Structure formats: C-alpha cells, structure tokens
Coordinates of C-alpha atoms in Angstrom, one line a residue:
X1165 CA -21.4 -11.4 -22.1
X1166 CA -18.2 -12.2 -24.2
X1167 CA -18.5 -14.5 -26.7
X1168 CA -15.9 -17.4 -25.8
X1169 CA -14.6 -20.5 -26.6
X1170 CA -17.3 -22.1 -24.9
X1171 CA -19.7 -20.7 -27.2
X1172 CA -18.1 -22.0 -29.8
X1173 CA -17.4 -25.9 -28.4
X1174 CA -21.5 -25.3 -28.1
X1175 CA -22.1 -24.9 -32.1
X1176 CA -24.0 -28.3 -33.4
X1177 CA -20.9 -28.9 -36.1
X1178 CA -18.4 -29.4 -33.8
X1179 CA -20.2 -31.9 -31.5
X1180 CA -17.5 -34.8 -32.7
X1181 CA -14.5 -32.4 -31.7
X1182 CA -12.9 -33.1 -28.6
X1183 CA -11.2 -30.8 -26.1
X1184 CA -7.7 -32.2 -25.0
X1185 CA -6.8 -29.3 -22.9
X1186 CA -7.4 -26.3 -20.7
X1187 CA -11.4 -26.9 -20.2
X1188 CA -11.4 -24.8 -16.9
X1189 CA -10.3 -22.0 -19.1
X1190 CA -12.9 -22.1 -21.8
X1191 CA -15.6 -20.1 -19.9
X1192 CA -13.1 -17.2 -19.4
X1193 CA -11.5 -17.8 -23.0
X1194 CA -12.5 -15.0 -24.9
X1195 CA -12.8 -15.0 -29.2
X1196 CA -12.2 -12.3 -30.8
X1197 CA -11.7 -13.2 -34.7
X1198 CA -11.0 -16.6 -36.8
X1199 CA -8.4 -17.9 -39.1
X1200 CA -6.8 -20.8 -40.8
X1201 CA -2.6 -21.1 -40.1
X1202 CA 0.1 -23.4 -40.6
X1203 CA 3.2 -23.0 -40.6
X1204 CA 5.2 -20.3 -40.4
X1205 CA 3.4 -18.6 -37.5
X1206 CA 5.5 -15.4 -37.4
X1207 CA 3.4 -12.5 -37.0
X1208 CA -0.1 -13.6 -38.2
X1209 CA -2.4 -14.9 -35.6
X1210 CA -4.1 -12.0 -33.1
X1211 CA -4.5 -11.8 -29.4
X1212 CA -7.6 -14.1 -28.9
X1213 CA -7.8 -15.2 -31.8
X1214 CA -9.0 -19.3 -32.3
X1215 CA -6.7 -21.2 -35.2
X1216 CA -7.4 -24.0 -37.1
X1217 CA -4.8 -25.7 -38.6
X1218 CA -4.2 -29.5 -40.7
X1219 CA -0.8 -29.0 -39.2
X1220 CA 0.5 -29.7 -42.8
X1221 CA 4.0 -28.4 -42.1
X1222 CA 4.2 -30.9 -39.2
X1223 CA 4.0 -34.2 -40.0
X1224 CA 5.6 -36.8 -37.5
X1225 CA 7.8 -34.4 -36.0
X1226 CA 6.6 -34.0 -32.7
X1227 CA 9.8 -31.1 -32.0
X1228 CA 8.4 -29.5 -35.2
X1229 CA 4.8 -29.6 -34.2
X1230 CA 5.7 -28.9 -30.1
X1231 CA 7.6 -25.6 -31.6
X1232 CA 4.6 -24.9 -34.1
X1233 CA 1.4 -25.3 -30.7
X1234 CA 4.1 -22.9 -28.7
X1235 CA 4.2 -20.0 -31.3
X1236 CA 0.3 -20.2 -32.0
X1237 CA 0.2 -19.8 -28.1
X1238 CA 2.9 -17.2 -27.6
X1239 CA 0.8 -15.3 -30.4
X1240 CA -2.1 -14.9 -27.9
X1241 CA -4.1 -17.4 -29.7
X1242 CA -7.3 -18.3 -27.7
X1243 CA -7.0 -21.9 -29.0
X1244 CA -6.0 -24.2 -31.6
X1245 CA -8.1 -26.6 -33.5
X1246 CA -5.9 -29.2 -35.6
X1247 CA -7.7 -31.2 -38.2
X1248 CA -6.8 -35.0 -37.8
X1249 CA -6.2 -37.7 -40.4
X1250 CA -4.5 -37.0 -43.9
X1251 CA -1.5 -34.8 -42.6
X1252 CA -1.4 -35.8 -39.0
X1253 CA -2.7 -38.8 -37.7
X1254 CA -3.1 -37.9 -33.7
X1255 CA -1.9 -35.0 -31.4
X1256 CA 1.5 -36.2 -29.9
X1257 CA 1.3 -36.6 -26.3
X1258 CA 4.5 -34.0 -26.2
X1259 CA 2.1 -31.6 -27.6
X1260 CA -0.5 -31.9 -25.0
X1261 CA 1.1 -31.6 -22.2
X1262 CA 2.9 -28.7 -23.1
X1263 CA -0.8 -27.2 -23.5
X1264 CA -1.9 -28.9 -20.0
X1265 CA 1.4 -26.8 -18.7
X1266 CA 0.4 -23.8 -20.0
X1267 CA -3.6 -23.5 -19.6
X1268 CA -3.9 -23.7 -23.2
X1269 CA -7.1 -25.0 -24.8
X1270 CA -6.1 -27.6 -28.0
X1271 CA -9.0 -29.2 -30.0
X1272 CA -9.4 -32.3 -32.3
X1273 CA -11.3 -31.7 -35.2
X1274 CA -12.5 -34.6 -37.3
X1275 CA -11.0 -34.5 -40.9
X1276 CA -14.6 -34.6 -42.3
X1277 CA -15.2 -30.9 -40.8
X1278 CA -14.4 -28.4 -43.6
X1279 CA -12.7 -25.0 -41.9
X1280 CA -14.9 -23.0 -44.2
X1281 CA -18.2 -24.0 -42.5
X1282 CA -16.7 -23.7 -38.6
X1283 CA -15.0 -19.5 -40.0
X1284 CA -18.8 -18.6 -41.3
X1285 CA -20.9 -19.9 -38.2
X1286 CA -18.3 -18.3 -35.8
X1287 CA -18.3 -14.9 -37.6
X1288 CA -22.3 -15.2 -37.7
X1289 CA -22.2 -15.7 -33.7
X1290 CA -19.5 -13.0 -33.7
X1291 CA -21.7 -10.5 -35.4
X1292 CA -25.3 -11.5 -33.8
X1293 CA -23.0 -10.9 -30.3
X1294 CA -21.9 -7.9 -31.5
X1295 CA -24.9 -6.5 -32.2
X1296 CA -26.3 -7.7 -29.2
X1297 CA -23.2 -6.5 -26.7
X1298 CA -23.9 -3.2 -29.4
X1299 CA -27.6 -2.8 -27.6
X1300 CA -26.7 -3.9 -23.8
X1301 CA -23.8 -0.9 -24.1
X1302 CA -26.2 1.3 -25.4
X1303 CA -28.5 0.5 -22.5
X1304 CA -26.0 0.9 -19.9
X1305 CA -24.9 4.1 -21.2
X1306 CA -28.1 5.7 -20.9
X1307 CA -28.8 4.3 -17.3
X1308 CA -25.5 5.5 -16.4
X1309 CA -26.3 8.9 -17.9
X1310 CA -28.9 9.4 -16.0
X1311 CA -27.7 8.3 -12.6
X1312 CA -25.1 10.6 -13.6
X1313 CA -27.6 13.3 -13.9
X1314 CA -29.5 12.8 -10.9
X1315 CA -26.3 13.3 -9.0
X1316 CA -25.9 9.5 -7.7
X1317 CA -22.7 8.4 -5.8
X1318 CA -20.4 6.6 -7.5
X1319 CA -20.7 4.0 -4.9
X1320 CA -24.5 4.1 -6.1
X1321 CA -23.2 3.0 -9.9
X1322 CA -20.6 0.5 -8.5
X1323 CA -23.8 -1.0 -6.9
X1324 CA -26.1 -0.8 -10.1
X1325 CA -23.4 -2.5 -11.6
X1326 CA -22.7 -5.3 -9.3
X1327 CA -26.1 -6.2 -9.3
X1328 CA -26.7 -5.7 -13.2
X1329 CA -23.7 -7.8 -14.2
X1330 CA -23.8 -10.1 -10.9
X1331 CA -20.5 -9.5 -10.3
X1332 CA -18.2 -8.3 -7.5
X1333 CA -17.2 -4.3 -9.1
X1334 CA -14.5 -2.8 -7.0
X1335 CA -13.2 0.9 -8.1
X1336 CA -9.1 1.4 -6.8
X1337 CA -6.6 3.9 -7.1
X1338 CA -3.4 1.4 -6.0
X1339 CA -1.5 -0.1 -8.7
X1340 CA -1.3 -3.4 -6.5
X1341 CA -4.3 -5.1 -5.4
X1342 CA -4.7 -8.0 -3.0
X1343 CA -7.7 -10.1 -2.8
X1344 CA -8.3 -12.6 -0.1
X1345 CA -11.2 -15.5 -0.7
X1346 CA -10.5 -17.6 1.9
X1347 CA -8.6 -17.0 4.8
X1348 CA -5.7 -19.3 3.5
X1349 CA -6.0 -17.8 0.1
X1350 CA -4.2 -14.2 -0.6
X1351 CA -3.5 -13.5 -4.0
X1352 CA -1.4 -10.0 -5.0
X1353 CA -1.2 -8.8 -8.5
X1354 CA 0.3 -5.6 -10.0
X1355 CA -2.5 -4.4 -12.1
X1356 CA -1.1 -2.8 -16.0
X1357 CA -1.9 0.2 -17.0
X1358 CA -1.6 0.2 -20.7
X1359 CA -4.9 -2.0 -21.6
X1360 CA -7.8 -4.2 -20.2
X1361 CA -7.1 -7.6 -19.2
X1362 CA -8.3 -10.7 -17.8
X1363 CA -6.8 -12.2 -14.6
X1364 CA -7.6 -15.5 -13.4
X1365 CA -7.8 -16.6 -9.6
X1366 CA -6.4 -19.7 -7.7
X1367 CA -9.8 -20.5 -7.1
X1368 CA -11.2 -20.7 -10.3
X1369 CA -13.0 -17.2 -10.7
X1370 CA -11.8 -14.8 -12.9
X1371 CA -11.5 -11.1 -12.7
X1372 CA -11.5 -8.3 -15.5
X1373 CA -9.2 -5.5 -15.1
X1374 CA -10.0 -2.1 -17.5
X1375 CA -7.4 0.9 -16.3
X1376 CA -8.8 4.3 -16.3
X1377 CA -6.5 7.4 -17.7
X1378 CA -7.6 10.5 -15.0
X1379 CA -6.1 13.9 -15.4
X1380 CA -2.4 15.2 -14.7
X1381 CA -1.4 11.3 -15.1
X1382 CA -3.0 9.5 -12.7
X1383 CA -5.1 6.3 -13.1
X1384 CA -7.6 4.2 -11.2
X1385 CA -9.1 0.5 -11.8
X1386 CA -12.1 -0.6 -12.5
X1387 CA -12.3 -4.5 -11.8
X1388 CA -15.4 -6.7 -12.2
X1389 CA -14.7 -10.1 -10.4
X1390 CA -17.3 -13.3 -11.3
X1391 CA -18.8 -14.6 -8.6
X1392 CA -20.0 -18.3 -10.0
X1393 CA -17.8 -21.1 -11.6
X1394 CA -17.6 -21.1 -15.8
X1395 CA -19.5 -17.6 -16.1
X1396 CA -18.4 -15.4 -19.0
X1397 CA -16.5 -12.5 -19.2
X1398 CA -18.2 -9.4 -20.0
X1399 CA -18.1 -7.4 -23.6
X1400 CA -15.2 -5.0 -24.0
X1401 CA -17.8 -3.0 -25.8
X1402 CA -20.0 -2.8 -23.2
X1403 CA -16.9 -1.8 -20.8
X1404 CA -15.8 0.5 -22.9
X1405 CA -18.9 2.2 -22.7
X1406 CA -18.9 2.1 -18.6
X1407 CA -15.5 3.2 -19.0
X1408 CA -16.2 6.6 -20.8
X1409 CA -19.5 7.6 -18.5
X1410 CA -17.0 6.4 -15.2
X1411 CA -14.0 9.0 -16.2
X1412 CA -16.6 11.8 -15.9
X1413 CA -18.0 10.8 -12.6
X1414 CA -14.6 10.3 -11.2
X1415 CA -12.7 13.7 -12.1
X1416 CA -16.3 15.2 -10.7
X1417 CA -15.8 13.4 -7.4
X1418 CA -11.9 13.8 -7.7
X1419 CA -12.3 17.6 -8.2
X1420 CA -15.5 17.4 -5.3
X1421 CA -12.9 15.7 -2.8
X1422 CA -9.6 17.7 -3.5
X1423 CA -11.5 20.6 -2.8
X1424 CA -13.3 19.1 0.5
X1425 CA -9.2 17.7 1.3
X1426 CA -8.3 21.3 0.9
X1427 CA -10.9 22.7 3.1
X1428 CA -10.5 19.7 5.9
X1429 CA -6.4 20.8 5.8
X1430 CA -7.2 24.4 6.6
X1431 CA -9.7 23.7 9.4
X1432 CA -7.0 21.2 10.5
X1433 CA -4.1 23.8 10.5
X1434 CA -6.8 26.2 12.4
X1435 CA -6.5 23.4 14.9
X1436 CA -2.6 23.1 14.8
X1437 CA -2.7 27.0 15.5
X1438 CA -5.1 27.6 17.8
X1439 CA -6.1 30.8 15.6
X1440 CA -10.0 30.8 16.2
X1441 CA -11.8 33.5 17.5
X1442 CA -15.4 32.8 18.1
X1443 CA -15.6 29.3 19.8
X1444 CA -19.5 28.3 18.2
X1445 CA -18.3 29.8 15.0
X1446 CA -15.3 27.2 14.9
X1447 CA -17.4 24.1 15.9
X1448 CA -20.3 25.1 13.3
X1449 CA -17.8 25.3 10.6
X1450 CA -16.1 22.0 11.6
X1451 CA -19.4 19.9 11.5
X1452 CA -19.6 21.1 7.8
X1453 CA -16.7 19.5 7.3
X1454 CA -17.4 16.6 9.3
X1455 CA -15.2 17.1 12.4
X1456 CA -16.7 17.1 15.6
X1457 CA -14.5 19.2 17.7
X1458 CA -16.1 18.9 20.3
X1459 CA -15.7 15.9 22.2
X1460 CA -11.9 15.5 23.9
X1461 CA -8.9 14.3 22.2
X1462 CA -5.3 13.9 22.0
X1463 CA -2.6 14.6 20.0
X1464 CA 0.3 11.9 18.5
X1465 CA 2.8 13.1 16.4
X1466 CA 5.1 10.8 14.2
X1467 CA 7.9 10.4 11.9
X1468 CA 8.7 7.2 9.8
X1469 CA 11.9 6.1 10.1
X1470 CA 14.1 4.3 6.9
X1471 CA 11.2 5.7 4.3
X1472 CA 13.6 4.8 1.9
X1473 CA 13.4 1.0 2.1
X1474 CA 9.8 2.0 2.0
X1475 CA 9.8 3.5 -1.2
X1476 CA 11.7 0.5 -2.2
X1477 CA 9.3 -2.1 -1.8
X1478 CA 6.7 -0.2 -3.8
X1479 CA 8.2 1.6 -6.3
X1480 CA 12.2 1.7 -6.2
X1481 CA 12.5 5.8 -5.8
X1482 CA 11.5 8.2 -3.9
X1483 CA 8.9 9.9 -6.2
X1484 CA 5.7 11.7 -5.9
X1485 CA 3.6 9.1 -6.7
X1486 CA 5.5 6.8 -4.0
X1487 CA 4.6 9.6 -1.7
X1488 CA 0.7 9.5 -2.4
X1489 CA 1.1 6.0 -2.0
X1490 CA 2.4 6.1 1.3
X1491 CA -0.5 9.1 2.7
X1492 CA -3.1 6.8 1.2
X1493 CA -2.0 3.4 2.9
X1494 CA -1.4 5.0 5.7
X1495 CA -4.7 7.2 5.9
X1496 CA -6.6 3.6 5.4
X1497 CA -4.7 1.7 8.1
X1498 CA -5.6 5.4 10.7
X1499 CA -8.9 5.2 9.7
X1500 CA -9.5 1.2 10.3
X1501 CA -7.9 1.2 13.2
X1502 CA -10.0 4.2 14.7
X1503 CA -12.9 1.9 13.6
X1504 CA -11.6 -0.9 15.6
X1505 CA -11.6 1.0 18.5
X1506 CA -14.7 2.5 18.1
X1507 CA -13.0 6.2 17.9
X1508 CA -13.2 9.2 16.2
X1509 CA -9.6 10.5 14.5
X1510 CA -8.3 13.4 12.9
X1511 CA -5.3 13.5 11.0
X1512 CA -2.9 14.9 8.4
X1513 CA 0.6 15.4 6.9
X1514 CA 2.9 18.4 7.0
X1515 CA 6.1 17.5 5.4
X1516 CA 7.8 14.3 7.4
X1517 CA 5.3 14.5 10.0
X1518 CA 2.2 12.3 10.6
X1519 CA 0.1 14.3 12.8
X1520 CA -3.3 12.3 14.7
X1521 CA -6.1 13.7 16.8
X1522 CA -7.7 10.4 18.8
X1523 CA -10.7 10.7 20.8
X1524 CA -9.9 9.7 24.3
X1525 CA -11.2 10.2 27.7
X1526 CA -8.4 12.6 29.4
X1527 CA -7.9 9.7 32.0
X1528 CA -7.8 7.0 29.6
X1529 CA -5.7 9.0 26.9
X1530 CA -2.3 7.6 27.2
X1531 CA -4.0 3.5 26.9
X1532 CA -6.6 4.8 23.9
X1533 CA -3.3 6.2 22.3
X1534 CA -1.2 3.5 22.7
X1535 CA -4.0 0.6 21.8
X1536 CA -4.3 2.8 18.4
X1537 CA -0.3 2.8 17.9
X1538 CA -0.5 -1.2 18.9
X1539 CA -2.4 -1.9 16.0
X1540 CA -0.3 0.4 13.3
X1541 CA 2.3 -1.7 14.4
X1542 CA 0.7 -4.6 13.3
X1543 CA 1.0 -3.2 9.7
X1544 CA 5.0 -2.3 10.4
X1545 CA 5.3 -5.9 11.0
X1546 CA 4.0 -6.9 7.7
X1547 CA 5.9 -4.4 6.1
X1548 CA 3.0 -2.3 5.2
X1549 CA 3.9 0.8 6.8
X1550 CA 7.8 1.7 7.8
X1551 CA 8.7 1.9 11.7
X1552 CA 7.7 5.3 13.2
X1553 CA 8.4 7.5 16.2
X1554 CA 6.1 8.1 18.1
X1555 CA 5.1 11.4 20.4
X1556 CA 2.3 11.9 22.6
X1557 CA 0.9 14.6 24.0
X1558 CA -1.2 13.3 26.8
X1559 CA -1.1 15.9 29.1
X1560 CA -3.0 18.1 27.3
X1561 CA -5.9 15.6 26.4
X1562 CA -8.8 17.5 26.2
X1563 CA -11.9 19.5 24.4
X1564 CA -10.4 22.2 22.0
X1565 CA -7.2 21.6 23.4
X1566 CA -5.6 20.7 20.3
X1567 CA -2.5 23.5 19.3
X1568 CA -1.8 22.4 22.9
X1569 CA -1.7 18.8 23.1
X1570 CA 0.4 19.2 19.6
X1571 CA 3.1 21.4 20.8
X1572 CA 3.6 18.8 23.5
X1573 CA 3.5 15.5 21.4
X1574 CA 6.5 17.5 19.2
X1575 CA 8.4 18.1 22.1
X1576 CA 7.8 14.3 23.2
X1577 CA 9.1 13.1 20.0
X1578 CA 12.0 15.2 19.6
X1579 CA 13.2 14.4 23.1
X1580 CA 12.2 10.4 22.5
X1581 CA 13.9 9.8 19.7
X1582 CA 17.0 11.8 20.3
X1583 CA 17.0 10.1 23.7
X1584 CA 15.3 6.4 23.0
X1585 CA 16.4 6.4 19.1
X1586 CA 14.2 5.6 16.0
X1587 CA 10.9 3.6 16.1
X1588 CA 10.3 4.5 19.5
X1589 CA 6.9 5.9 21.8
X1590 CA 7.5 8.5 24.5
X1591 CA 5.1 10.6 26.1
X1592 CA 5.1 14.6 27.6
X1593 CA 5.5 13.5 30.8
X1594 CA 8.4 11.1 30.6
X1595 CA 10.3 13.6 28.7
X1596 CA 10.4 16.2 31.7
X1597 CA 13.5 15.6 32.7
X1598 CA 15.0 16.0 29.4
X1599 CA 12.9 19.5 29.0
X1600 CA 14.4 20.4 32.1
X1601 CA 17.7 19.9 31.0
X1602 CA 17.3 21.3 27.7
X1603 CA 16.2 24.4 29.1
X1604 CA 19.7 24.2 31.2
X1605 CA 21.6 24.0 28.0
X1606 CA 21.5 27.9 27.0
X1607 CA 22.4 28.6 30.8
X1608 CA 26.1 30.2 30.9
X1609 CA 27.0 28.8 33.8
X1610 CA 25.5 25.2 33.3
X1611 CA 27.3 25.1 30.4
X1612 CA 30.9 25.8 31.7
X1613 CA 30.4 23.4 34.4
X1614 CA 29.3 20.6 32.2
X1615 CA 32.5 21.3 29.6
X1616 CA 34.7 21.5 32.7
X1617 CA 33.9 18.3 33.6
X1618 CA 32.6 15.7 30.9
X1619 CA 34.2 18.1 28.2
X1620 CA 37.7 17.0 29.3
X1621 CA 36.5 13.7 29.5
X1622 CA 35.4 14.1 26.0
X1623 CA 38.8 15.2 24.7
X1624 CA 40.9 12.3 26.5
X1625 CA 38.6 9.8 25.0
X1626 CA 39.3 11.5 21.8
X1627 CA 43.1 12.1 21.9
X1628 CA 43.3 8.5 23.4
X1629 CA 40.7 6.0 21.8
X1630 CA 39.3 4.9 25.4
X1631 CA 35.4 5.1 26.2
X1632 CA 35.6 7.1 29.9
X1633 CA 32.3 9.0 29.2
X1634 CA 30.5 5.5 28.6
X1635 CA 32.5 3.9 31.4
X1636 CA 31.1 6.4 33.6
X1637 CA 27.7 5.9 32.0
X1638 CA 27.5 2.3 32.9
X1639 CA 28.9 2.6 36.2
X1640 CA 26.4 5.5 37.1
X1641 CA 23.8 3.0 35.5
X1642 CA 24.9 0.2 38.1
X1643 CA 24.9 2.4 41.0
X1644 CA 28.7 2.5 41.8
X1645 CA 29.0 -1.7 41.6
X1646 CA 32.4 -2.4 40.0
X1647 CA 31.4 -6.6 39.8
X1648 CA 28.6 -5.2 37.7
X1649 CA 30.1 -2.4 35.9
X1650 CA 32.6 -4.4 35.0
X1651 CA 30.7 -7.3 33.4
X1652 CA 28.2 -5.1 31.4
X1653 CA 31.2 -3.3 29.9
X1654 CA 33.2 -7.0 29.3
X1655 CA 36.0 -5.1 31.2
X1656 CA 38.9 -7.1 33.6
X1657 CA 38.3 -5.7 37.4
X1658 CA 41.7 -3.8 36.9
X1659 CA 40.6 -2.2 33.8
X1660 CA 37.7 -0.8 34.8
X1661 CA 39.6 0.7 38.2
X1662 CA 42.1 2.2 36.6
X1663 CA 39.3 3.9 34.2
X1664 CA 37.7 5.2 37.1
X1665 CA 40.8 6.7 38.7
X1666 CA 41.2 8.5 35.5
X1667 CA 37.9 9.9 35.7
X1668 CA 38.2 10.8 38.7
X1669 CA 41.6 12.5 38.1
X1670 CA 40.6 14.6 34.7
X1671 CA 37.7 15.9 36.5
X1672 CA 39.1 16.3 40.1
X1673 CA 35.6 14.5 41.5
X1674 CA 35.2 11.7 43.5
X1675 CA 33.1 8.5 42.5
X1676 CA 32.9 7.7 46.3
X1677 CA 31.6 11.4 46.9
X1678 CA 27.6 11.8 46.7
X1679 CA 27.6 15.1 45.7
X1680 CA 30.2 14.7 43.2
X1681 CA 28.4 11.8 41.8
X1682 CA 25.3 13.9 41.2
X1683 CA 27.4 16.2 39.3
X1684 CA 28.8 14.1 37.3
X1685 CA 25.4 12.5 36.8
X1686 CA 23.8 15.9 36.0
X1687 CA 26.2 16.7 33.6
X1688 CA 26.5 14.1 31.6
X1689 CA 23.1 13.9 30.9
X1690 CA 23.1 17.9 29.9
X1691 CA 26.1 16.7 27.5
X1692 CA 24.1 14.2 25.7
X1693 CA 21.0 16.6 25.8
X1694 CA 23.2 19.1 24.0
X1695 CA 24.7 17.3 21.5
X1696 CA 21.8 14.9 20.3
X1697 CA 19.7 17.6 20.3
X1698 CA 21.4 18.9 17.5
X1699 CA 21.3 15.9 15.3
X1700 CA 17.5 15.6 15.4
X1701 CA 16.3 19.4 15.8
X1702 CA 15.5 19.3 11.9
X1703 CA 12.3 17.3 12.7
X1704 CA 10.8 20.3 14.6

C-alpha cells in the first residue's frame, strides 16, 4: 500500500500533534518526500509533499498566514505541519477553515518537537516502504508474466487483481466514466490522460486512475476503486509495474480483436450481399465467428439525425475519435438491449448507416423490432445516443433472409423519412404506397399529368406568395369540409373559397367531382414523392 499521511500521524513522536483538518482525507493522502518551508513558498514544495513550518514569516497576521497555508496547498502539498509557541502562538481560525473548505489536512506540532527527528523517521518509513512496495512489484510482475504466458484473459488478470489488492479493477477505453453506488448517487468524471491520479468519491471511497498510452494514439484506463472506508491507496511502483505487463496484454488482445472485427465485417457484408454459395459452408464459417445464422431474423436500418450536436456534447468536432466514440456507445446500448430481450443481434456500420439483425419470430418481428428500438430510445432521451430513423424490413423476416430483409428496411427508411421526417420508424409495408408511386415517377405520361396539374399550381404559388398546393393538402386531408379546412388552415370561410375556386380554375378540375378529386389526390402525392425523394436519396 502507499505510504500516507496516516502513517505518519501513526509515528510514536507525534502522538501530542493534533489534526485540525481534512481527517477523512488522511487514508487516501499520499507522502511522497519531506521538507521544512516558510515563507516565500514560490516554487519549492512537491506534489505530495508534507511541510513543516514555525510559520516564522507569519506572525499575527492572519491575511499573511491565510495567503502562506493557500500557496503550500496550491503547491500540491499533502499537508502542513506548523510548529506552535515561539513564532505563532495558535492557528487562526481564518486559517482553518480555509483548510476545512478545501479538504486540506493542517497539523499542530508541539514546539518541543524538533523537525529534524519527524524528516529522519519519515524518510526511514519512506525507504523500508519502498523497499517493501520494491518486493510486492516484483511479485506481481512475475505472476502477471506468467498468466501472460499461459495465455489467460485479461478479464482473468483484472480478476487476480481485484482479489489480490481487494479492490474493484475496471479496464475502459472512454475518456468519461460514470460510476453509480447507490441508486441516488451518479458521479461523472473526465478521466486525464497525461498522469496517474487519485479521485475521490461522494461516498467516501476513493479511486486510482493510471492512463495507459496504446499504439497509433489511443489510450485506455486502468482504475482500482477501494472498497472499505480509510483503506490506502496502492504504490505507484507497484502500478507502474501492472502498467508495463497490461500494455502488452492489451495491444495482444487489441490486435486479436481488430482482426476478429475484421473478419465478423466481411461475414457481415456476405450477409448484406447475399453472395454465398454453399449454404452449410456459410453457417459453419459463421459459428467460427460466433454468428448463428441460423435461426430467423430481421433487418433495421438507421441513420442518426443532428450527429453534430452529438459530437458536441462529447468532444466539440466532428473527429475520428468522436466517431469511435459514437460506434462504441452505441454498440454497448445494441448489445444490452438485445440482452434485455433475451435476443440474439447482429450489427454494423457502413458509412451513416447503423445496420441491425434482431432475432425475431417472422410473426412477432415487427413488436420484437420495435421493443428493441423502445429501449434505444430511452438512451436518446438521456442524451446518450442522437435521434435516429428508423427502417424496418419486416416482411422479409426470416432464416438466411438477410440481403433481403436489408434491401427492404433501406427502402422503408428512405421513403419514412422523406415522407414522416427525421427521428421517425416506418416499416416495408407502410411504405407501399409510396413505392408505388415512386415507381410512377419515371413514367412519361404520369409525369406530364402530374406537372399539368399541381405543376401550375406550383408556379402560381410561386409567382404569387399563396399556399394552393397546401390548401389543397388540407382540404383533401378533411375530406372536402370547408368548416374544417378552414380552421386547421386559420383561414376566414371566404378565404379558403376563393382558394379553392382558384384551384379549381388553374387546373380545370372540380373539387365537387370524384374522379377529379382522385386526381388531384394522386398527383399531388407523386409531386411530393418526386421532389422529396430527391433531397434524401444520398442516404441510399
């Protein structure tokens, strides 16, 4: 364990001093080094280092001595010890509550106390620790060596060490962990990258944070949270030691994985394709991989929406790395909710797209789907994940149906959000009629009808500044009822009449005529098909 300032408030000597601040933080405190400083502080005292002082410098002036306490502090200082009775007489109360403020530990030494026998017990503990923490790295080193050897997991070290140290030891790639203790205590930290450090919880436990420095840039966490009241942090030595065995074991399992990632995409894209030949072949090589292609499933096909505000919350750009953390959140949040449902899922990204496999039963494909999407948008809620449309492709729910059921859920998608707009869910099926009229689009003569009638509708509303095509929207909508045509559109009766009759003249059609109605109807869906389509066809 570290040695701390606990260990030092132990030593027989200082049995008269008393502690006037920060005792919850003494456990956790760590000591590094010694030294004797008054005033000025300027650049002398080191990060966790303890200072004894007579405060000489000080005097009565409690603004001089406040000032003094905060730059031994602001230094790093893991406490200050102030000798009491020829320069000062007491610690002003000033003083200590500016220390009670700030967590920071302040002891009264009596006078009698001579600095030079408290620096040469403290460097003897020092050095028996070190030689001490010297032997438990050295031991740790070789047991991790030879797990290492033998081929163990690194989920097999993490365990070793959790039992080993008796502490909670957690391995993450994200830059920002959240830990939850109780279920009315959430605590979110940005963990730094630059050096180890010590974090300390709401609840009184600590946790000790050492970044790891990977390949091509990239870093992971190593985090060892106590699990008792007043335990000790561990030796930096010894950590640094983990540290050094860990980096090899990752980059193995980080090379193991991207090459398994790798293999799991092309087997996917197989999928995507339909490009496999021999049917027993396919399945075989999929259970290597850990895809069981057999049983039925069905495809949903997505696109976030305002990724930008995304990127925003986590990292203020649009970069790679803001990228990676967006497949890995959402890859965690697929995976749990899968779980939850008791469900097996296959999934990947290709370019904007989020692409999902769900088991399903082919009756029960379209609820299974939409109880998975139900619980991702719990996660949009909480601003985990940005909104997404959604497309299904439930009528081709089925064994080795997959190229199938994802050509559909495309087509769903496209047509939904041109047709519904962002963030929302539309299946094959409900999308027929916009197929159908999409299909109508490259017909010659469809399209001269549809520009001789809501084309010159178009035009007016252009050259004019009214709204006839949505006039005739609405009152299509309400079924020919001007009381309700008129409301919905905030229109006086007269208003909306004298719309009409302009429709009715540009386009030489009746609104009381059925079949003129129909037409009407039929083409001014095929003109919002045309031109929407447009807008949104660089998803596909």
């Amino acid at each position: 364990m570290q040695y701390t300032l606990q260990d030092v408030l132990t030593i027989p000597l200082l049995s008269s001093a008393k502690l006037l601040s920060g005792e919850e933080r003494i456990a956790t405190q760590v000591v590094d080094s010694v030294s004797v400083m008054e005033l000025p502080v300027e650049d002398f005292v080191r990060n966790n280092e303890l200072v004894l002082t007579t405060a000489i410098g000080c005097g009565n002036n409690t603004e001089v001595f406040v000032s003094y306490v905060k730059e031994v502090f602001l230094s790093g200082a893991s406490a200050l010890a102030v000798a009491i009775g020829r320069h000062v007489h007491y610690i002003p109360q000033e003083v200590i509550d500016f220390c009670n403020i700030n967590n920071f530990p302040i002891i009264e030494l009596p006078w009698e106390i001579r600095f030079s026998d408290i620096i040469k017990i403290i460097l003897e503990q020092l050095n028996n620790w070190e030689q001490t923490s010297t032997i438990k790295a050295d031991d740790i080193q070789r047991e991790l060596l030879k797990l290492y050897l033998d081929n163990e997991s690194i989920d097999t070290v993490l365990r070793y060490l959790s039992k080993d140290f008796q502490m909670d030891v957690t391995l993450t790639y994200n830059d920002v962990f959240e830990i939850s203790e109780r279920h009315d205590l959430k605590e979110s930290f940005i963990l730094k990258k630059e050096e180890p450090s010590i974090v300390h919880l709401n609840s009184g436990m600590f946790m000790q944070i050492i970044p790891i420095h990977l390949l091509n840039q990239q870093y992971c966490f190593i985090l060892f949270k106590s699990k008792k009241l007043n335990a000790s942090p561990l030796s930096w030595l010894v950590l640094n030691q983990i540290v050094t065995i860990l980096t090899l074991w990752i980059q193995k399992e980080r090379t193991f994985y991207q090459n398994k990632e790798k293999e799991i995409n092309d087997y996917i894209k197989l999928l995507l394709n339909g490009n496999w030949s021999e049917k027993e072949e396919f399945i075989k090589q999929g259970h290597k991989i850990g895809i069981d292609v057999e049983v039925p499933y069905v495809c949903v096909v997505g696109i976030p929406e305002k990724v930008e505000e995304f990127y925003h919350l986590y990292k203020k750009d649009k970069s790679k790395e803001s990228e990676k953390d967006f497949i890995r959140i959402f890859s965690e949040l697929v995976e749990t909710s899968a779980k939850k449902l008791n469900k097996k899922v296959i999934y990947t990204f290709q370019k904007d797209l989020l692409i999902v496999f769900l088991e399903c039963k082919v009756q029960d494909a379209s609820q299974d789907v939409n109880c998975l999407l139900n619980l991702l948008d719990e996660h949009v809620k909480e601003n985990r994940i940005p909104s997404i449309s959604w497309g299904i492709g439930e009528n081709h729910a089925g064994s080795l149906t997959f190229h199938l059921s994802y050509k559909n859920a495309r087509t769903a998608l496209e047509i939904g959000r041109s047709q519904k707009g962002a963030g929302s869910r539309s299946t094959f099926a409900s999308t027929g009629i916009y197929q159908l009229l999409i299909s109508l689009t490259n017909n010659t003569f469809s399209t001269e009808l549809m520009h001789d009638t809501i084309g010159v509708i178009a035009a007016y509303d252009k050259n004019n500044g009214l709204d006839l095509l949505h006039t005739l929207s609405s009152y299509i909508i309400h079924q020919g009822n001007v009381s309700q045509t008129a409301r919905a559109l905030n229109l006086h009766r007269q208003s909306l009449l004298y719309r009409l009759r302009k429709i009715e003249s540009l386009t030489n059609r009746s609104l009381n005529d059925p079949d003129d109605i129909f037409l009407l109807q039929f083409c001014l869906k095929l003109w919002t098909v045309r031109f929407e389509k447009k807008e949104t066809s660089n998803i596909i």
